[in-house]
């Protein structure tokens, strides 16, 4: 074997190989390209004046003192900018009659959440802008604020009085109407007579994405184009939205997402700050920068989750499920944001999870309040659904005195039944829940821990052991476009990639998937190196710039690998096919006699061959070239999936609960995920570990809390609790593999899996530890106070609703919850 052949054989082993991330060199040496690092000649800086009230009218704004402050260039209000500031859009109107307030970046008359921008100070330095912002004198007439979700659903206080209601949209799926299953009300009625019915209500608390890098925007209007640098997940969508709402032609806007320090959905947004920097830079004709403070980030960057969930599950007495009914109230916050209205709808297809429900109904009422608006947060609708169904299945197992894994196995889709069309109408292509669960039980020592749990209970140990189970699946790779169209989503689900063969044999790749910490440059290099048989080091991946990667739909919903990666594969395959006739010409052979492997074309049955790098050089010179063939190998591909893809896994958690103090301690956590073909195990491990911590944090620590006036009282990391490495343990992870059959590589998404599965596993474990003491639920986060109150509720002669007692019933279509109207005495 020649040296070239050896190199090609080595390159062909890239998929499945641990590779340290290419990106890390510049990140760990401080040579990053954060937006806030960008400095342009003559650049001005912005500071935002924000409302302290959640709901108020603006009666006057006195700018005079701020305007006379040192180095202040301008102080601008919504009235000053008028229509030139554009408007923020909602890209997912889930129903034709959805109620949505207008969303100017800076209102001129009424404030609808605490932190909304009322004025902008422009100065020659960021410090001078911030100092002058404190001199702007704004007078408000405070209005009652709609803060409590259930009260808002009853229209007790209107978040936007001009709309006449807080109810934005009601969305329903019914398996009987869709033809995918039976009538759920009939199944529930039958179960009440001869089976078992489980009814529970769960609270999905409001969360803050809390990404590492605060959002930052720089706009330079001085060239032929207006160039925006933004810490965003969605440069292509941002460019389109700016053009669509400001009147600036799309060809005159360039958006660059440089190094982006995390997002978790929190940077899947078009923001008032981006629109204002864009408008003010154009108004002044100068480069302008704005970087938010951490307090601003926590207050006004969009939040996630925030739902009340009521579920009714019908089953036979042997544990066979027969029906599931879901009723949601979902808090949108003050506005219907970019895709915020659709996030709960994504969960509609996942409440049935891995189970063969014969009947299913999903009802969701989205509601406007005077709080920061909500949108996608890691998992976007699927964690909410998985939490509810996995808690509910555990409750059914407890009711029937069955082992929770035994109950799940009785109802899950077996591996030989794939592809399987679910009661929600989705087709799961592959899966093997049996294999993942068997491996997880083995790693966890499930039977041994159950035996220890029993010993502790019998001994009356004050520290009890609980075991939590979560067997999950999720829909990844937000696509295909035609399905999104049926859901009235405002964009497609395709992704674009190009592969450019350079004269030196190196490879330049562009992708529309824009990374913010996932390791795209490394994983995509491995895919292309493997496909073309070139060295990993010879592949350069370019992304995040709408002028370099001209087409794309960006990064969210675990779509980068399964959609963007497949586009890369198809582009690389086109390069090979373009190179084939040229290689045949160089080898003086028939195209039909050529084989391609390990980066080399060879003549079948001989040792004659030529590498693809040599073909690339021959194309560049075009000296000895076949007639009638264009002298270039560069290829593009746009891939629109035919289906979602469905990773799955089994997560097992052991928690110790001190019944005397309420303190909870994680003892062991094991997860076995099936994500199909793994490109880079090292990156996958990082994604899983990070996802686990975020899901566990929802279960135990994180919660965005507002007071009755609509003020965020958890607006700093003193009050909004994020875990550190010291708060977690070493997780044990493994993988089984049932490759997807809907993409060439057989890959499935992994970026959100840990977050989706871990939250119910932890809460199930905490509740399991104290279930024998009469506890059925503990509202997240499971703080020591809430755990202690739940354990001792019976001692106090009652129950505290914050500790896990079932919350009052509500009807999402009307907001009714059975409480008494204080003004009339009637039921609301």
PDB file of N, CA and C in Angstrom, residues 691-730:
ATOM      1  N   UNK A 691     -26.592  18.236  29.018  1.00  0.00           N
ATOM      2  CA  UNK A 691     -28.045  18.134  29.026  1.00  0.00           C
ATOM      3  C   UNK A 691     -28.584  17.584  30.326  1.00  0.00           C
ATOM      4  N   UNK A 692     -27.896  16.590  30.876  1.00  0.00           N
ATOM      5  CA  UNK A 692     -28.332  16.030  32.161  1.00  0.00           C
ATOM      6  C   UNK A 692     -28.348  17.092  33.245  1.00  0.00           C
ATOM      7  N   UNK A 693     -27.296  17.895  33.304  1.00  0.00           N
ATOM      8  CA  UNK A 693     -27.222  18.899  34.361  1.00  0.00           C
ATOM      9  C   UNK A 693     -28.357  19.905  34.233  1.00  0.00           C
ATOM     10  N   UNK A 694     -28.696  20.310  32.984  1.00  0.00           N
ATOM     11  CA  UNK A 694     -29.789  21.272  32.834  1.00  0.00           C
ATOM     12  C   UNK A 694     -31.127  20.679  33.233  1.00  0.00           C
ATOM     13  N   UNK A 695     -31.355  19.429  32.902  1.00  0.00           N
ATOM     14  CA  UNK A 695     -32.614  18.807  33.314  1.00  0.00           C
ATOM     15  C   UNK A 695     -32.692  18.583  34.804  1.00  0.00           C
ATOM     16  N   UNK A 696     -31.586  18.163  35.397  1.00  0.00           N
ATOM     17  CA  UNK A 696     -31.539  17.968  36.849  1.00  0.00           C
ATOM     18  C   UNK A 696     -31.740  19.300  37.559  1.00  0.00           C
ATOM     19  N   UNK A 697     -31.189  20.375  36.975  1.00  0.00           N
ATOM     20  CA  UNK A 697     -31.335  21.702  37.585  1.00  0.00           C
ATOM     21  C   UNK A 697     -32.790  22.125  37.647  1.00  0.00           C
ATOM     22  N   UNK A 698     -33.587  21.788  36.630  1.00  0.00           N
ATOM     23  CA  UNK A 698     -35.010  22.098  36.720  1.00  0.00           C
ATOM     24  C   UNK A 698     -35.662  21.319  37.861  1.00  0.00           C
ATOM     25  N   UNK A 699     -35.263  20.077  38.010  1.00  0.00           N
ATOM     26  CA  UNK A 699     -35.868  19.249  39.053  1.00  0.00           C
ATOM     27  C   UNK A 699     -35.540  19.742  40.453  1.00  0.00           C
ATOM     28  N   UNK A 700     -34.326  20.274  40.645  1.00  0.00           N
ATOM     29  CA  UNK A 700     -33.852  20.535  42.003  1.00  0.00           C
ATOM     30  C   UNK A 700     -33.605  21.993  42.356  1.00  0.00           C
ATOM     31  N   UNK A 701     -33.290  22.862  41.374  1.00  0.00           N
ATOM     32  CA  UNK A 701     -32.793  24.182  41.748  1.00  0.00           C
ATOM     33  C   UNK A 701     -33.449  25.377  41.047  1.00  0.00           C
ATOM     34  N   UNK A 702     -33.639  25.310  39.758  1.00  0.00           N
ATOM     35  CA  UNK A 702     -33.948  26.528  38.993  1.00  0.00           C
ATOM     36  C   UNK A 702     -35.436  26.883  39.012  1.00  0.00           C
ATOM     37  N   UNK A 703     -35.716  28.188  39.136  1.00  0.00           N
ATOM     38  CA  UNK A 703     -37.078  28.695  39.028  1.00  0.00           C
ATOM     39  C   UNK A 703     -37.035  30.213  38.927  1.00  0.00           C
ATOM     40  N   UNK A 704     -37.654  30.739  37.872  1.00  0.00           N
ATOM     41  CA  UNK A 704     -37.814  32.186  37.732  1.00  0.00           C
ATOM     42  C   UNK A 704     -39.086  32.589  38.473  1.00  0.00           C
ATOM     43  N   UNK A 705     -38.945  33.487  39.435  1.00  0.00           N
ATOM     44  CA  UNK A 705     -40.058  33.835  40.315  1.00  0.00           C
ATOM     45  C   UNK A 705     -40.388  35.322  40.168  1.00  0.00           C
ATOM     46  N   UNK A 706     -41.678  35.617  40.029  1.00  0.00           N
ATOM     47  CA  UNK A 706     -42.181  36.991  39.990  1.00  0.00           C
ATOM     48  C   UNK A 706     -43.010  37.270  41.236  1.00  0.00           C
ATOM     49  N   UNK A 707     -42.980  38.526  41.677  1.00  0.00           N
ATOM     50  CA  UNK A 707     -43.902  38.901  42.751  1.00  0.00           C
ATOM     51  C   UNK A 707     -45.246  39.293  42.141  1.00  0.00           C
ATOM     52  N   UNK A 708     -46.192  39.666  42.988  1.00  0.00           N
ATOM     53  CA  UNK A 708     -47.545  39.944  42.514  1.00  0.00           C
ATOM     54  C   UNK A 708     -47.614  41.150  41.584  1.00  0.00           C
ATOM     55  N   UNK A 709     -46.599  42.026  41.651  1.00  0.00           N
ATOM     56  CA  UNK A 709     -46.591  43.206  40.789  1.00  0.00           C
ATOM     57  C   UNK A 709     -45.930  42.940  39.448  1.00  0.00           C
ATOM     58  N   UNK A 710     -45.378  41.731  39.265  1.00  0.00           N
ATOM     59  CA  UNK A 710     -44.739  41.403  38.004  1.00  0.00           C
ATOM     60  C   UNK A 710     -43.256  41.708  37.963  1.00  0.00           C
ATOM     61  N   UNK A 711     -42.629  41.861  39.128  1.00  0.00           N
ATOM     62  CA  UNK A 711     -41.193  42.093  39.214  1.00  0.00           C
ATOM     63  C   UNK A 711     -40.476  40.762  39.351  1.00  0.00           C
ATOM     64  N   UNK A 712     -39.459  40.545  38.536  1.00  0.00           N
ATOM     65  CA  UNK A 712     -38.670  39.321  38.632  1.00  0.00           C
ATOM     66  C   UNK A 712     -37.801  39.399  39.889  1.00  0.00           C
ATOM     67  N   UNK A 713     -38.074  38.544  40.853  1.00  0.00           N
ATOM     68  CA  UNK A 713     -37.331  38.584  42.110  1.00  0.00           C
ATOM     69  C   UNK A 713     -36.164  37.603  42.112  1.00  0.00           C
ATOM     70  N   UNK A 714     -36.048  36.822  41.051  1.00  0.00           N
ATOM     71  CA  UNK A 714     -34.892  35.927  40.906  1.00  0.00           C
ATOM     72  C   UNK A 714     -34.035  36.429  39.741  1.00  0.00           C
ATOM     73  N   UNK A 715     -33.703  37.709  39.797  1.00  0.00           N
ATOM     74  CA  UNK A 715     -33.036  38.368  38.680  1.00  0.00           C
ATOM     75  C   UNK A 715     -31.532  38.396  38.757  1.00  0.00           C
ATOM     76  N   UNK A 716     -30.947  37.583  39.633  1.00  0.00           N
ATOM     77  CA  UNK A 716     -29.489  37.466  39.693  1.00  0.00           C
ATOM     78  C   UNK A 716     -29.163  36.033  40.068  1.00  0.00           C
ATOM     79  N   UNK A 717     -27.894  35.671  39.912  1.00  0.00           N
ATOM     80  CA  UNK A 717     -27.508  34.302  40.256  1.00  0.00           C
ATOM     81  C   UNK A 717     -27.428  34.084  41.765  1.00  0.00           C
ATOM     82  N   UNK A 718     -27.697  35.125  42.537  1.00  0.00           N
ATOM     83  CA  UNK A 718     -27.873  34.944  43.979  1.00  0.00           C
ATOM     84  C   UNK A 718     -29.202  34.262  44.265  1.00  0.00           C
ATOM     85  N   UNK A 719     -30.205  34.590  43.451  1.00  0.00           N
ATOM     86  CA  UNK A 719     -31.560  34.086  43.672  1.00  0.00           C
ATOM     87  C   UNK A 719     -31.979  33.036  42.640  1.00  0.00           C
ATOM     88  N   UNK A 720     -31.422  33.111  41.435  1.00  0.00           N
ATOM     89  CA  UNK A 720     -31.712  32.083  40.431  1.00  0.00           C
ATOM     90  C   UNK A 720     -30.576  31.073  40.502  1.00  0.00           C
ATOM     91  N   UNK A 721     -30.874  29.889  41.008  1.00  0.00           N
ATOM     92  CA  UNK A 721     -29.822  28.947  41.388  1.00  0.00           C
ATOM     93  C   UNK A 721     -29.417  28.063  40.216  1.00  0.00           C
ATOM     94  N   UNK A 722     -28.164  28.232  39.773  1.00  0.00           N
ATOM     95  CA  UNK A 722     -27.579  27.357  38.772  1.00  0.00           C
ATOM     96  C   UNK A 722     -26.601  26.402  39.445  1.00  0.00           C
ATOM     97  N   UNK A 723     -26.603  25.138  39.064  1.00  0.00           N
ATOM     98  CA  UNK A 723     -25.654  24.198  39.676  1.00  0.00           C
ATOM     99  C   UNK A 723     -24.245  24.403  39.149  1.00  0.00           C
ATOM    100  N   UNK A 724     -23.275  24.078  39.983  1.00  0.00           N
ATOM    101  CA  UNK A 724     -21.875  24.018  39.582  1.00  0.00           C
ATOM    102  C   UNK A 724     -21.447  22.554  39.579  1.00  0.00           C
ATOM    103  N   UNK A 725     -20.203  22.319  39.188  1.00  0.00           N
ATOM    104  CA  UNK A 725     -19.697  20.951  39.188  1.00  0.00           C
ATOM    105  C   UNK A 725     -19.761  20.348  40.583  1.00  0.00           C
ATOM    106  N   UNK A 726     -19.630  21.190  41.606  1.00  0.00           N
ATOM    107  CA  UNK A 726     -19.664  20.697  42.983  1.00  0.00           C
ATOM    108  C   UNK A 726     -21.042  20.192  43.387  1.00  0.00           C
ATOM    109  N   UNK A 727     -22.081  20.586  42.658  1.00  0.00           N
ATOM    110  CA  UNK A 727     -23.454  20.200  43.007  1.00  0.00           C
ATOM    111  C   UNK A 727     -23.901  18.918  42.315  1.00  0.00           C
ATOM    112  N   UNK A 728     -23.064  18.395  41.430  1.00  0.00           N
ATOM    113  CA  UNK A 728     -23.466  17.223  40.664  1.00  0.00           C
ATOM    114  C   UNK A 728     -22.508  16.070  40.935  1.00  0.00           C
ATOM    115  N   UNK A 729     -22.851  14.915  40.384  1.00  0.00           N
ATOM    116  CA  UNK A 729     -22.013  13.724  40.552  1.00  0.00           C
ATOM    117  C   UNK A 729     -21.487  13.308  39.193  1.00  0.00           C
ATOM    118  N   UNK A 730     -20.698  12.264  39.183  1.00  0.00           N
ATOM    119  CA  UNK A 730     -20.201  11.717  37.926  1.00  0.00           C
ATOM    120  C   UNK A 730     -21.264  10.775  37.364  1.00  0.00           C
TER     121      UNK A 730
END
